[in-house]
Amino acid sequence: MSDSPQPDEDLADVLTREMWARIMSQAPTKVRPRKAATLILLDRSGPQVRLLMGKRHANHAFMPGVFVFPGGGVEPGDRQMSIAGALDPVTEAKLMACLDKAGSPAGARALALAAIRETFEETGLALGANDYGAPEGAPEGAWTDFAALGVFPMLEDLHFIGRAITPPRMKKRFDAFFFAADASAIAAKVEGVVGETSELVELVWVTIEEAQKLGMPLITNIILRELDSRLRAGMSRFLPVPTYRAGRKGWLRLEV
């Protein structure tokens, strides 16, 4: 965690200043980044946009006690779950451009579904449509519980807002894709998912200004700044999407 970046600061330079020396002091590893997805829910019903953040349990070995957006690694079932609405073509194209040579619509879809599933697992909130009946043949695990609510996940309203790749030398590495969706897409809720023994011990709906006062990882704050810029620019899907990754001498910010 670190002080919030200033409004006029280059965000890649902030990451380099705050993290580069610590990263380079660690021994190289052979850990490959795991594909992951995160979802930022936006409540735009009031005068200011509010977003959902969760506080991680203090006993977690990875990022304990900090506020984050719900998210986690892509799982095999994310390629198999039925949907009621496909990704927007512009969003899909940008996701595929970020994937390797094996990138495909199926890979882009799996990332989006992972964001919805992880949000459901960590918050109990199911995003999608509940007027088509229950999805049949849902993959075992969280998707089975999701389908039991009578909700089909819908991808068409998801916005791809950023990507961050954990640099080499770190013991845990993620190739994380950040999505945003309107809270009006919440179709069902399971109670009791968040609590003192859960992965997230608390959920808060906060403005961007309020969020910046919470204890959060620096990269989360960086993505928050990217989201703020996109909101101010109208959230067009044609806006460039940034990727943050390590270069030879510091962090890079690339756009697609």
Short mmCIF file of C-alpha atoms in Angstrom, two decimals:
data_model
loop_
_atom_site.label_atom_id
_atom_site.label_comp_id
_atom_site.label_asym_id
_atom_site.label_seq_id
_atom_site.Cartn_x
_atom_site.Cartn_y
_atom_site.Cartn_z
CA MET A 1 0.00 0.00 0.00
CA SER A 2 1.08 3.56 -0.56
CA ASP A 3 -0.06 7.14 -0.64
CA SER A 4 -2.59 7.86 -3.37
CA PRO A 5 -1.14 9.02 -6.70
CA GLN A 6 -1.56 12.73 -7.35
CA PRO A 7 -4.03 13.70 -10.11
CA ASP A 8 -1.33 14.83 -12.56
CA GLU A 9 1.14 11.98 -11.92
CA ASP A 10 2.05 9.42 -14.57
CA LEU A 11 0.63 6.22 -13.11
CA ALA A 12 3.34 3.95 -14.50
CA ASP A 13 5.94 6.24 -12.92
CA VAL A 14 4.10 5.95 -9.60
CA LEU A 15 4.32 2.16 -9.74
CA THR A 16 8.02 2.32 -10.63
CA ARG A 17 8.79 4.74 -7.82
CA GLU A 18 6.84 2.84 -5.20
CA MET A 19 7.52 -0.77 -6.14
CA TRP A 20 10.48 -1.22 -8.49
CA ALA A 21 13.28 -1.31 -5.92
CA ARG A 22 11.43 -3.87 -3.81
CA ILE A 23 10.71 -6.05 -6.83
CA MET A 24 14.27 -6.00 -8.10
CA SER A 25 15.61 -6.90 -4.64
CA GLN A 26 13.92 -10.30 -4.87
CA ALA A 27 15.39 -13.36 -6.53
CA PRO A 28 14.02 -14.30 -9.97
CA THR A 29 11.29 -16.93 -10.03
CA LYS A 30 9.84 -19.13 -12.75
CA VAL A 31 6.26 -18.38 -11.77
CA ARG A 32 3.99 -17.77 -14.75
CA PRO A 33 1.12 -15.31 -14.27
CA ARG A 34 -2.30 -16.89 -13.87
CA LYS A 35 -5.22 -15.42 -15.79
CA ALA A 36 -7.56 -13.63 -13.38
CA ALA A 37 -10.56 -11.33 -13.55
CA THR A 38 -12.00 -8.63 -11.31
CA LEU A 39 -15.34 -6.86 -11.35
CA ILE A 40 -16.10 -3.31 -10.20
CA LEU A 41 -19.81 -2.80 -9.55
CA LEU A 42 -21.05 0.77 -10.07
CA ASP A 43 -24.14 2.23 -8.44
CA ARG A 44 -25.13 5.24 -10.52
CA SER A 45 -28.57 5.76 -8.98
CA GLY A 46 -27.50 8.76 -6.87
CA PRO A 47 -25.76 12.08 -7.49
CA GLN A 48 -22.33 10.43 -7.24
CA VAL A 49 -21.18 7.09 -8.59
CA ARG A 50 -20.54 4.57 -5.83
CA LEU A 51 -18.56 1.38 -6.24
CA LEU A 52 -18.41 -1.86 -4.31
CA MET A 53 -15.25 -2.81 -2.43
CA GLY A 54 -14.58 -5.63 0.00
CA LYS A 55 -12.13 -5.90 2.89
CA ARG A 56 -10.01 -9.05 2.80
CA HIS A 57 -9.66 -11.17 5.91
CA ALA A 58 -6.67 -10.17 8.07
CA ASN A 59 -5.44 -13.79 8.16
CA HIS A 60 -5.01 -14.11 4.40
CA ALA A 61 -1.44 -14.80 3.35
CA PHE A 62 -2.01 -12.74 0.18
CA MET A 63 -3.00 -9.08 0.61
CA PRO A 64 -4.43 -9.38 4.16
CA GLY A 65 -6.76 -6.77 5.57
CA VAL A 66 -6.92 -4.50 2.52
CA PHE A 67 -9.85 -3.30 0.44
CA VAL A 68 -10.12 -4.74 -3.06
CA PHE A 69 -12.62 -5.34 -5.83
CA PRO A 70 -14.03 -8.89 -5.97
CA GLY A 71 -11.98 -11.13 -8.23
CA GLY A 72 -9.78 -14.17 -8.68
CA GLY A 73 -8.35 -16.74 -11.05
CA VAL A 74 -10.06 -18.10 -14.17
CA GLU A 75 -11.29 -21.68 -13.74
CA PRO A 76 -12.13 -24.37 -16.35
CA GLY A 77 -15.86 -24.06 -15.70
CA ASP A 78 -15.74 -20.44 -16.84
CA ARG A 79 -15.40 -21.73 -20.42
CA GLN A 80 -18.47 -23.93 -20.05
CA MET A 81 -21.13 -21.79 -18.35
CA SER A 82 -24.16 -20.84 -20.43
CA ILE A 83 -24.90 -17.14 -20.95
CA ALA A 84 -27.91 -15.03 -21.94
CA GLY A 85 -26.02 -12.13 -23.52
CA ALA A 86 -22.66 -12.10 -25.32
CA LEU A 87 -19.80 -9.65 -24.90
CA ASP A 88 -20.02 -6.38 -26.78
CA PRO A 89 -17.94 -6.83 -29.99
CA VAL A 90 -15.62 -3.91 -29.15
CA THR A 91 -15.01 -5.27 -25.65
CA GLU A 92 -14.41 -8.76 -27.02
CA ALA A 93 -11.92 -7.47 -29.60
CA LYS A 94 -9.95 -5.56 -26.97
CA LEU A 95 -9.82 -8.61 -24.69
CA MET A 96 -8.64 -10.83 -27.53
CA ALA A 97 -5.94 -8.31 -28.41
CA CYS A 98 -4.58 -8.71 -24.88
CA LEU A 99 -4.51 -12.50 -25.01
CA ASP A 100 -1.66 -14.52 -26.51
CA LYS A 101 -1.65 -16.09 -29.96
CA ALA A 102 -4.22 -18.60 -28.75
CA GLY A 103 -6.62 -15.78 -27.90
CA SER A 104 -10.18 -16.47 -28.99
CA PRO A 105 -13.75 -15.35 -28.31
CA ALA A 106 -14.00 -18.30 -25.91
CA GLY A 107 -10.98 -17.03 -23.97
CA ALA A 108 -12.40 -13.52 -23.78
CA ARG A 109 -15.74 -14.88 -22.62
CA ALA A 110 -14.07 -17.01 -19.93
CA LEU A 111 -12.41 -13.90 -18.47
CA ALA A 112 -15.73 -12.06 -18.27
CA LEU A 113 -17.48 -15.06 -16.73
CA ALA A 114 -14.69 -15.46 -14.19
CA ALA A 115 -15.30 -11.88 -13.03
CA ILE A 116 -19.01 -12.61 -12.53
CA ARG A 117 -18.37 -15.95 -10.80
CA GLU A 118 -15.74 -14.53 -8.43
CA THR A 119 -18.06 -11.68 -7.52
CA PHE A 120 -20.79 -14.21 -6.74
CA GLU A 121 -18.45 -16.37 -4.65
CA GLU A 122 -17.07 -13.46 -2.63
CA THR A 123 -20.17 -11.27 -2.23
CA GLY A 124 -23.21 -13.45 -2.93
CA LEU A 125 -24.29 -11.10 -5.73
CA ALA A 126 -25.39 -12.79 -8.97
CA LEU A 127 -25.25 -10.62 -12.09
CA GLY A 128 -27.39 -11.47 -15.06
CA ALA A 129 -30.97 -12.11 -16.11
CA ASN A 130 -33.60 -13.96 -14.07
CA ASP A 131 -36.36 -14.08 -16.66
CA TYR A 132 -35.07 -17.02 -18.75
CA GLY A 133 -35.39 -19.74 -16.12
CA ALA A 134 -32.45 -21.63 -14.64
CA PRO A 135 -29.40 -22.44 -16.81
CA GLU A 136 -29.08 -26.16 -17.49
CA GLY A 137 -25.85 -28.13 -17.21
CA ALA A 138 -23.98 -25.54 -15.14
CA PRO A 139 -20.41 -26.60 -14.25
CA GLU A 140 -19.96 -28.01 -10.76
CA GLY A 141 -19.08 -25.65 -7.94
CA ALA A 142 -20.02 -21.99 -7.76
CA TRP A 143 -21.75 -22.03 -11.15
CA THR A 144 -24.15 -24.73 -9.92
CA ASP A 145 -25.11 -22.49 -6.98
CA PHE A 146 -25.40 -19.52 -9.34
CA ALA A 147 -27.72 -21.42 -11.69
CA ALA A 148 -29.85 -22.60 -8.75
CA LEU A 149 -30.88 -18.96 -8.27
CA GLY A 150 -32.48 -19.01 -11.71
CA VAL A 151 -29.99 -16.50 -13.12
CA PHE A 152 -28.22 -16.55 -16.47
CA PRO A 153 -24.98 -14.53 -16.52
CA MET A 154 -25.05 -11.70 -19.06
CA LEU A 155 -21.87 -10.26 -20.51
CA GLU A 156 -23.11 -7.57 -22.89
CA ASP A 157 -23.02 -4.76 -20.32
CA LEU A 158 -19.51 -5.48 -19.02
CA HIS A 159 -16.84 -2.85 -19.68
CA PHE A 160 -13.16 -3.80 -19.96
CA ILE A 161 -11.30 -1.02 -18.16
CA GLY A 162 -7.77 -2.26 -17.51
CA ARG A 163 -5.23 -5.03 -17.13
CA ALA A 164 -2.30 -5.51 -14.76
CA ILE A 165 0.37 -8.22 -14.88
CA THR A 166 2.28 -9.00 -11.70
CA PRO A 167 5.98 -8.55 -12.52
CA PRO A 168 8.57 -11.36 -12.49
CA ARG A 169 10.35 -12.10 -9.20
CA MET A 170 7.03 -12.21 -7.34
CA LYS A 171 5.98 -15.52 -5.77
CA LYS A 172 2.36 -15.05 -6.84
CA ARG A 173 1.69 -13.65 -10.28
CA PHE A 174 -1.59 -12.76 -11.98
CA ASP A 175 -2.52 -11.51 -15.41
CA ALA A 176 -5.54 -9.63 -14.10
CA PHE A 177 -8.33 -8.20 -16.27
CA PHE A 178 -10.54 -5.54 -14.67
CA PHE A 179 -14.18 -5.16 -15.68
CA ALA A 180 -16.92 -2.76 -14.63
CA ALA A 181 -20.68 -3.26 -14.61
CA ASP A 182 -23.71 -1.35 -13.39
CA ALA A 183 -25.22 -2.53 -10.10
CA SER A 184 -28.61 -2.67 -11.82
CA ALA A 185 -27.37 -5.96 -13.33
CA ILE A 186 -27.63 -7.65 -9.91
CA ALA A 187 -30.41 -10.23 -10.36
CA ALA A 188 -30.17 -12.13 -7.06
CA LYS A 189 -28.33 -12.17 -3.77
CA VAL A 190 -27.25 -14.92 -1.38
CA GLU A 191 -27.11 -13.76 2.22
CA GLY A 192 -24.37 -14.65 4.68
CA VAL A 193 -21.52 -14.88 2.18
CA VAL A 194 -19.55 -11.97 3.69
CA GLY A 195 -18.50 -12.19 7.33
CA GLU A 196 -15.75 -12.61 9.87
CA THR A 197 -14.82 -16.12 8.66
CA SER A 198 -15.14 -15.38 4.93
CA GLU A 199 -12.65 -14.23 2.32
CA LEU A 200 -14.23 -10.78 2.50
CA VAL A 201 -15.20 -9.65 5.99
CA GLU A 202 -16.93 -6.42 4.96
CA LEU A 203 -18.51 -4.80 1.89
CA VAL A 204 -18.80 -1.06 1.38
CA TRP A 205 -20.37 1.11 -1.31
CA VAL A 206 -18.17 4.19 -1.59
CA THR A 207 -17.54 7.11 -3.92
CA ILE A 208 -14.21 7.21 -5.70
CA GLU A 209 -13.06 9.95 -3.32
CA GLU A 210 -14.03 7.82 -0.31
CA ALA A 211 -12.39 4.73 -1.80
CA GLN A 212 -9.07 6.51 -2.10
CA LYS A 213 -9.03 6.93 1.69
CA LEU A 214 -9.30 3.17 2.28
CA GLY A 215 -6.29 0.94 2.71
CA MET A 216 -5.81 -0.75 -0.65
CA PRO A 217 -2.99 -2.17 -2.79
CA LEU A 218 -1.34 0.40 -5.02
CA ILE A 219 -2.39 -1.34 -8.23
CA THR A 220 -6.01 -1.23 -7.03
CA ASN A 221 -5.66 2.52 -6.58
CA ILE A 222 -4.16 2.81 -10.05
CA ILE A 223 -7.12 0.98 -11.60
CA LEU A 224 -9.44 3.20 -9.58
CA ARG A 225 -7.82 6.24 -11.23
CA GLU A 226 -8.26 4.63 -14.64
CA LEU A 227 -11.94 4.02 -13.86
CA ASP A 228 -12.39 7.63 -12.77
CA SER A 229 -10.92 8.85 -16.06
CA ARG A 230 -13.21 6.57 -18.06
CA LEU A 231 -16.28 7.70 -16.16
CA ARG A 232 -15.39 11.33 -16.82
CA ALA A 233 -14.96 10.50 -20.51
CA GLY A 234 -18.36 8.82 -20.75
CA MET A 235 -17.31 5.14 -20.43
CA SER A 236 -17.13 4.67 -24.18
CA ARG A 237 -16.04 1.16 -25.16
CA PHE A 238 -13.83 2.74 -27.82
CA LEU A 239 -11.61 4.43 -25.23
CA PRO A 240 -8.13 2.88 -25.07
CA VAL A 241 -7.71 0.23 -22.37
CA PRO A 242 -4.41 0.29 -20.42
CA THR A 243 -2.18 -2.65 -19.54
CA TYR A 244 0.33 -2.22 -16.72
CA ARG A 245 3.32 -4.53 -16.92
CA ALA A 246 6.99 -4.56 -16.01
CA GLY A 247 9.56 -3.43 -18.57
CA ARG A 248 13.34 -3.62 -18.36
CA LYS A 249 13.73 -0.52 -16.21
CA GLY A 250 10.32 0.06 -14.71
CA TRP A 251 6.60 -0.20 -15.18
CA LEU A 252 5.03 0.34 -18.58
CA ARG A 253 1.55 1.53 -19.46
CA LEU A 254 0.44 0.18 -22.83
CA GLU A 255 -2.90 0.73 -24.53
CA VAL A 256 -5.14 -1.33 -26.75
#
